[in-house]
Short mmCIF file of C-alpha atoms in Angstrom, two decimals:
data_model
loop_
_atom_site.label_atom_id
_atom_site.label_comp_id
_atom_site.label_asym_id
_atom_site.label_seq_id
_atom_site.Cartn_x
_atom_site.Cartn_y
_atom_site.Cartn_z
CA MET A 6 18.16 19.79 -18.53
CA ARG A 7 19.02 18.07 -21.83
CA LYS A 8 15.30 17.60 -22.48
CA ASN A 9 14.65 21.33 -22.01
CA ILE A 10 17.57 22.31 -24.22
CA ALA A 11 16.40 19.97 -26.96
CA LEU A 12 12.89 21.37 -26.68
CA LEU A 13 14.20 24.94 -26.86
CA ILE A 14 16.17 24.16 -30.04
CA PHE A 15 13.12 22.49 -31.55
CA LEU A 16 10.86 25.44 -30.73
CA LEU A 17 13.34 27.94 -32.16
CA GLN A 18 13.66 25.93 -35.35
CA ALA A 19 9.89 25.42 -35.52
CA GLY A 20 9.32 29.12 -34.94
CA PHE A 21 11.52 29.96 -37.90
CA LEU A 22 9.66 27.45 -40.08
CA PHE A 23 6.27 28.73 -38.88
CA ALA A 24 7.29 32.28 -39.73
CA GLN A 25 8.40 31.20 -43.20
CA SER A 26 5.48 28.92 -44.06
CA GLY A 27 2.57 30.39 -42.09
CA LEU A 28 1.80 27.16 -40.26
CA LYS A 29 -0.90 27.28 -37.57
CA ILE A 30 0.28 26.50 -34.06
CA ALA A 31 -1.31 26.49 -30.61
CA TYR A 32 -0.70 25.13 -27.14
CA ILE A 33 -2.71 23.87 -24.19
CA ASP A 34 -2.16 24.05 -20.44
CA MET A 35 -2.91 20.47 -19.39
CA ASP A 36 -2.91 21.25 -15.66
CA TYR A 37 -5.41 24.07 -16.16
CA ILE A 38 -7.68 21.85 -18.27
CA LEU A 39 -7.65 18.93 -15.87
CA GLU A 40 -8.40 21.19 -12.91
CA ASN A 41 -11.54 22.38 -14.70
CA VAL A 42 -12.86 19.04 -15.93
CA PRO A 43 -15.58 17.78 -13.54
CA GLU A 44 -14.80 14.14 -14.31
CA TYR A 45 -11.18 14.73 -13.31
CA GLN A 46 -12.22 16.34 -10.02
CA GLU A 47 -14.64 13.49 -9.35
CA ALA A 48 -11.90 10.94 -10.03
CA ASN A 49 -9.55 12.80 -7.71
CA ASN A 50 -12.22 12.94 -5.00
CA GLN A 51 -12.79 9.20 -5.30
CA LEU A 52 -9.08 8.54 -5.00
CA ASP A 53 -8.72 10.96 -2.07
CA ALA A 54 -11.56 9.18 -0.26
CA LYS A 55 -9.81 5.85 -0.65
CA VAL A 56 -6.49 7.32 0.44
CA GLN A 57 -8.10 8.76 3.58
CA LYS A 58 -9.65 5.36 4.31
CA TRP A 59 -6.33 3.58 3.85
CA ARG A 60 -4.51 6.09 6.03
CA ALA A 61 -7.13 5.69 8.74
CA GLU A 62 -6.66 1.92 8.60
CA VAL A 63 -2.88 2.32 8.92
CA GLU A 64 -3.37 4.70 11.86
CA GLN A 65 -5.72 2.23 13.52
CA LYS A 66 -3.20 -0.60 13.13
CA LEU A 67 -0.42 1.58 14.54
CA ASN A 68 -2.61 2.50 17.52
CA GLN A 69 -3.27 -1.19 18.16
CA VAL A 70 0.46 -1.89 18.15
CA GLU A 71 1.06 1.01 20.55
CA GLN A 72 -1.65 -0.31 22.86
CA MET A 73 -0.01 -3.74 22.83
CA LYS A 74 3.34 -2.15 23.74
CA GLN A 75 1.81 -0.14 26.59
CA ALA A 76 -0.04 -3.19 27.92
CA LEU A 77 3.14 -5.25 27.90
CA LYS A 78 5.04 -2.48 29.66
CA GLN A 79 2.45 -2.34 32.44
CA GLU A 80 2.06 -6.11 32.81
CA SER A 81 5.69 -7.18 32.39
CA PRO A 82 6.45 -7.20 36.17
CA LEU A 83 3.75 -9.88 36.56
CA LEU A 84 4.81 -12.04 33.59
CA THR A 85 7.42 -14.73 33.24
CA LYS A 86 10.33 -14.31 30.85
CA GLU A 87 8.74 -16.76 28.42
CA LEU A 88 5.44 -14.87 28.37
CA ILE A 89 7.22 -11.55 27.85
CA GLU A 90 9.11 -13.00 24.88
CA GLU A 91 5.86 -14.33 23.41
CA ARG A 92 4.20 -10.92 23.69
CA GLU A 93 7.25 -9.23 22.14
CA ASP A 94 7.18 -11.70 19.24
CA GLU A 95 3.48 -10.95 18.73
CA ILE A 96 4.15 -7.19 18.70
CA ASP A 97 6.99 -7.63 16.17
CA TYR A 98 4.65 -9.65 13.98
CA GLU A 99 1.97 -6.95 14.09
CA VAL A 100 4.55 -4.29 13.19
CA GLN A 101 5.57 -6.35 10.15
CA GLN A 102 1.92 -6.61 9.15
CA VAL A 103 1.52 -2.81 9.30
CA VAL A 104 4.60 -2.30 7.13
CA ALA A 105 3.31 -4.86 4.61
CA TYR A 106 -0.10 -3.14 4.51
CA GLN A 107 1.53 0.26 3.90
CA GLN A 108 3.47 -1.20 0.98
CA LYS A 109 0.31 -2.84 -0.37
CA ARG A 110 -1.54 0.48 -0.40
CA PHE A 111 1.17 3.12 -0.96
CA GLY A 112 4.20 1.22 -2.30
CA PRO A 113 5.64 1.63 -5.82
CA GLN A 114 3.33 -1.13 -7.07
CA GLY A 115 0.58 -0.40 -4.55
CA ASP A 116 -3.12 0.29 -4.87
CA PHE A 117 -2.65 4.08 -4.87
CA ILE A 118 -0.53 4.09 -8.03
CA THR A 119 -2.71 1.50 -9.74
CA GLN A 120 -6.04 3.17 -8.98
CA LYS A 121 -4.70 6.63 -9.78
CA ARG A 122 -3.81 5.35 -13.21
CA GLN A 123 -7.25 3.73 -13.60
CA LEU A 124 -9.13 6.84 -12.48
CA ILE A 125 -7.12 9.56 -14.21
CA GLN A 126 -6.20 7.90 -17.51
CA PRO A 127 -9.76 8.05 -19.01
CA VAL A 128 -9.95 11.80 -18.35
CA GLN A 129 -6.55 12.39 -19.90
CA ASP A 130 -7.67 10.37 -22.93
CA GLN A 131 -10.76 12.56 -23.15
CA VAL A 132 -8.59 15.69 -23.29
CA PHE A 133 -6.32 14.12 -25.89
CA ASN A 134 -9.29 13.20 -28.10
CA ALA A 135 -10.71 16.71 -27.82
CA VAL A 136 -7.37 18.21 -28.85
CA GLN A 137 -7.20 15.87 -31.84
CA GLU A 138 -10.72 16.82 -32.93
CA TYR A 139 -10.09 20.55 -32.46
CA ALA A 140 -6.83 20.42 -34.43
CA ILE A 141 -8.46 18.62 -37.35
CA LYS A 142 -11.52 20.90 -37.47
CA ARG A 143 -9.48 24.11 -37.21
CA ASP A 144 -6.69 22.88 -39.47
CA PHE A 145 -3.86 23.31 -36.96
CA ASP A 146 -0.44 22.02 -37.86
CA TYR A 147 0.99 21.73 -34.33
CA ILE A 148 -0.48 21.86 -30.83
CA PHE A 149 1.98 21.80 -27.95
CA GLU A 150 1.44 21.02 -24.30
CA ARG A 151 2.56 23.65 -21.83
CA SER A 152 3.68 21.99 -18.60
CA SER A 153 6.21 22.39 -15.84
CA ASP A 154 8.57 20.01 -17.68
CA ALA A 155 8.54 22.01 -20.91
CA LEU A 156 10.75 25.05 -21.42
CA MET A 157 8.55 27.67 -23.08
CA LEU A 158 10.30 31.02 -22.97
CA PHE A 159 7.37 32.96 -24.37
CA SER A 160 3.84 32.12 -25.46
CA ALA A 161 1.26 34.61 -26.68
CA ASP A 162 -2.17 34.21 -25.12
CA ARG A 163 -3.80 34.08 -28.54
CA HIS A 164 -2.18 30.69 -29.09
CA ASP A 165 -3.64 29.24 -25.86
CA ILE A 166 -6.63 27.05 -26.80
CA SER A 167 -7.12 25.53 -23.34
CA ASP A 168 -10.54 27.17 -22.87
CA GLN A 169 -11.71 25.99 -26.29
CA ILE A 170 -10.73 22.43 -25.39
CA LEU A 171 -12.60 22.76 -22.10
CA LYS A 172 -15.70 23.93 -23.96
CA MET A 173 -15.54 20.95 -26.29
CA ILE A 174 -15.20 18.56 -23.36
CA ASP A 175 -18.07 20.29 -21.55
CA ARG A 176 -20.35 20.13 -24.63
CA GLN A 177 -19.56 16.48 -25.13
CA SER A 178 -20.21 15.77 -21.45
CA ARG A 179 -23.59 17.53 -21.54
CA THR A 180 -24.55 15.64 -24.69
CA ASP A 181 -23.51 12.35 -23.11
CA ARG A 182 -25.51 13.14 -19.97
CA ARG A 183 -28.65 13.97 -21.96
CA GLU A 184 -28.41 10.90 -24.14
CA ASN A 185 -27.41 8.50 -21.41
CA LYS A 186 -29.50 9.34 -18.37
CA GLY A 187 -30.70 5.78 -18.22
CA ALA A 188 -27.16 4.59 -18.68
CA ASP A 189 -26.04 6.90 -15.87
CA ILE A 190 -28.61 5.37 -13.56
CA ALA A 191 -27.47 1.92 -14.57
CA GLU A 192 -23.87 3.00 -14.08
CA ASP A 193 -24.65 4.34 -10.61
CA THR A 194 -26.38 1.08 -9.77
CA TYR A 195 -23.43 -0.82 -11.15
CA LYS A 196 -21.01 1.29 -9.13
CA SER A 197 -23.09 0.75 -5.99
CA VAL A 198 -23.10 -2.98 -6.57
CA GLU A 199 -19.40 -2.99 -7.34
CA LYS A 200 -18.74 -0.87 -4.24
CA ALA A 201 -20.73 -3.32 -2.15
CA LYS A 202 -18.79 -6.19 -3.69
CA GLU A 203 -15.52 -4.39 -3.08
CA ASP A 204 -16.44 -3.67 0.54
CA LYS A 205 -17.52 -7.29 1.02
CA ALA A 206 -14.31 -8.53 -0.59
CA GLU A 207 -12.21 -6.24 1.61
CA GLU A 208 -14.10 -7.40 4.69
CA ALA A 209 -13.56 -11.03 3.68
CA GLN A 210 -9.88 -10.31 3.08
CA ARG A 211 -9.59 -8.66 6.49
CA GLU A 212 -11.20 -11.73 8.06
CA ARG A 213 -8.80 -14.02 6.19
CA ASP A 214 -5.89 -11.86 7.28
CA ARG A 215 -7.12 -11.98 10.87
CA LEU A 216 -7.43 -15.78 10.76
CA THR A 217 -3.99 -16.02 9.17
CA ARG A 218 -2.49 -13.84 11.91
CA GLU A 219 -4.19 -15.90 14.58
CA LYS A 220 -2.92 -19.11 12.99
CA GLU A 221 0.59 -17.74 12.76
CA ARG A 222 0.45 -16.59 16.38
CA GLU A 223 -0.80 -20.01 17.43
CA ASN A 224 2.01 -21.66 15.50
CA LEU A 225 4.52 -19.29 17.07
CA ILE A 226 3.21 -20.09 20.55
CA LYS A 227 3.24 -23.84 19.80
CA ASP A 228 6.81 -23.62 18.52
CA ARG A 229 7.88 -21.84 21.69
CA GLU A 230 6.01 -24.37 23.81
CA ARG A 231 7.68 -27.24 21.97
CA ALA A 232 11.05 -25.58 22.48
CA ARG A 233 10.34 -25.12 26.20
CA ASP A 234 9.09 -28.71 26.50
CA SER A 235 12.18 -29.99 24.72
CA ALA A 236 14.46 -27.95 26.99
CA ARG A 237 12.50 -29.09 30.05
CA ALA A 238 12.74 -32.73 28.93
CA ALA A 239 16.48 -32.33 28.40
CA ARG A 240 16.88 -30.83 31.87
CA GLN A 241 14.74 -33.60 33.35
CA ALA A 242 16.80 -36.29 31.59
CA ALA A 243 20.02 -34.71 32.82
CA PHE A 244 18.61 -34.56 36.35
CA GLU A 245 17.54 -38.21 36.22
CA ALA A 246 20.97 -39.21 34.91
CA ARG A 247 22.71 -37.34 37.79
CA ARG A 248 20.26 -38.83 40.30
CA GLN A 249 20.84 -42.34 38.96
CA LYS A 250 24.60 -41.83 39.15
CA LEU A 251 24.34 -40.63 42.76
CA LEU A 252 22.22 -43.69 43.66
CA GLU A 253 24.70 -46.01 41.98
CA ASP A 254 27.65 -44.33 43.73
CA ARG A 255 25.83 -44.57 47.05
CA GLN A 256 25.06 -48.25 46.46
CA ARG A 257 28.70 -48.98 45.58
CA ARG A 258 29.82 -47.33 48.82
CA ARG A 259 27.33 -49.41 50.79
CA ASP A 260 28.46 -52.58 49.06
CA SER A 261 32.08 -51.69 49.82
CA LEU A 262 31.31 -51.12 53.53
CA ASP A 263 29.39 -54.36 53.70
CA ARG A 264 32.38 -56.25 52.25
CA VAL A 265 34.71 -54.59 54.78
CA ARG A 266 32.46 -55.54 57.67
CA ASN A 267 32.05 -59.09 56.40
CA ASN A 268 35.85 -59.50 56.15
CA LYS A 269 36.30 -58.33 59.77
CA ASP A 270 33.79 -60.87 60.98
#
């Protein structure tokens, strides 16, 4: 609210100065421009494709966890308490892995935020450069950005230069495409190679994650086995101690009876 009030005061003061000095002003609708820049749409499509892929991977992991839960529910009558606890620990571990993966992809510092910045920033820079060039060529004093965060009470259409900026970006894009067809082919090849590398790296990472999970599960099972063995050994030692005490007590009673009988004789 304070930002909007400050902007309103500035615009009112600027309007008075413009009226007095005849300064040239204009504004752009950034959302409208970005929606009509092919590179921006392409970047968004690339990001959407990755998001769909990540969501599918999360859904697949959740389905696997659900299958593990259903399998345990069906098999639990046939399993020992120890085996049930092991399966429950494994399910808990898989749930934690899903949560960690969701944070990795969609968390505040996740891949979605990072790649959105990498994909969208160049297009926004392109718009900014076009605005700078247009303002210098046409001798504008101020060019504002009209957005949902800005409080613009009224703006005449004649001051909207969004379409002119779009035309400049389009002309520059066509020129770049004509001059850099070979570079485009090389870029496509580079992207294909990089995509293949990225896919290979992701596959390798998935394999490493799988091996890590297996190792952790094995360690968990070994820890539980060691705990069971230790408890079993403790029970066995206690049993042997009780058995030895019973044998010693029995032997003492026999010795006592033998002494009684020997005294009678």
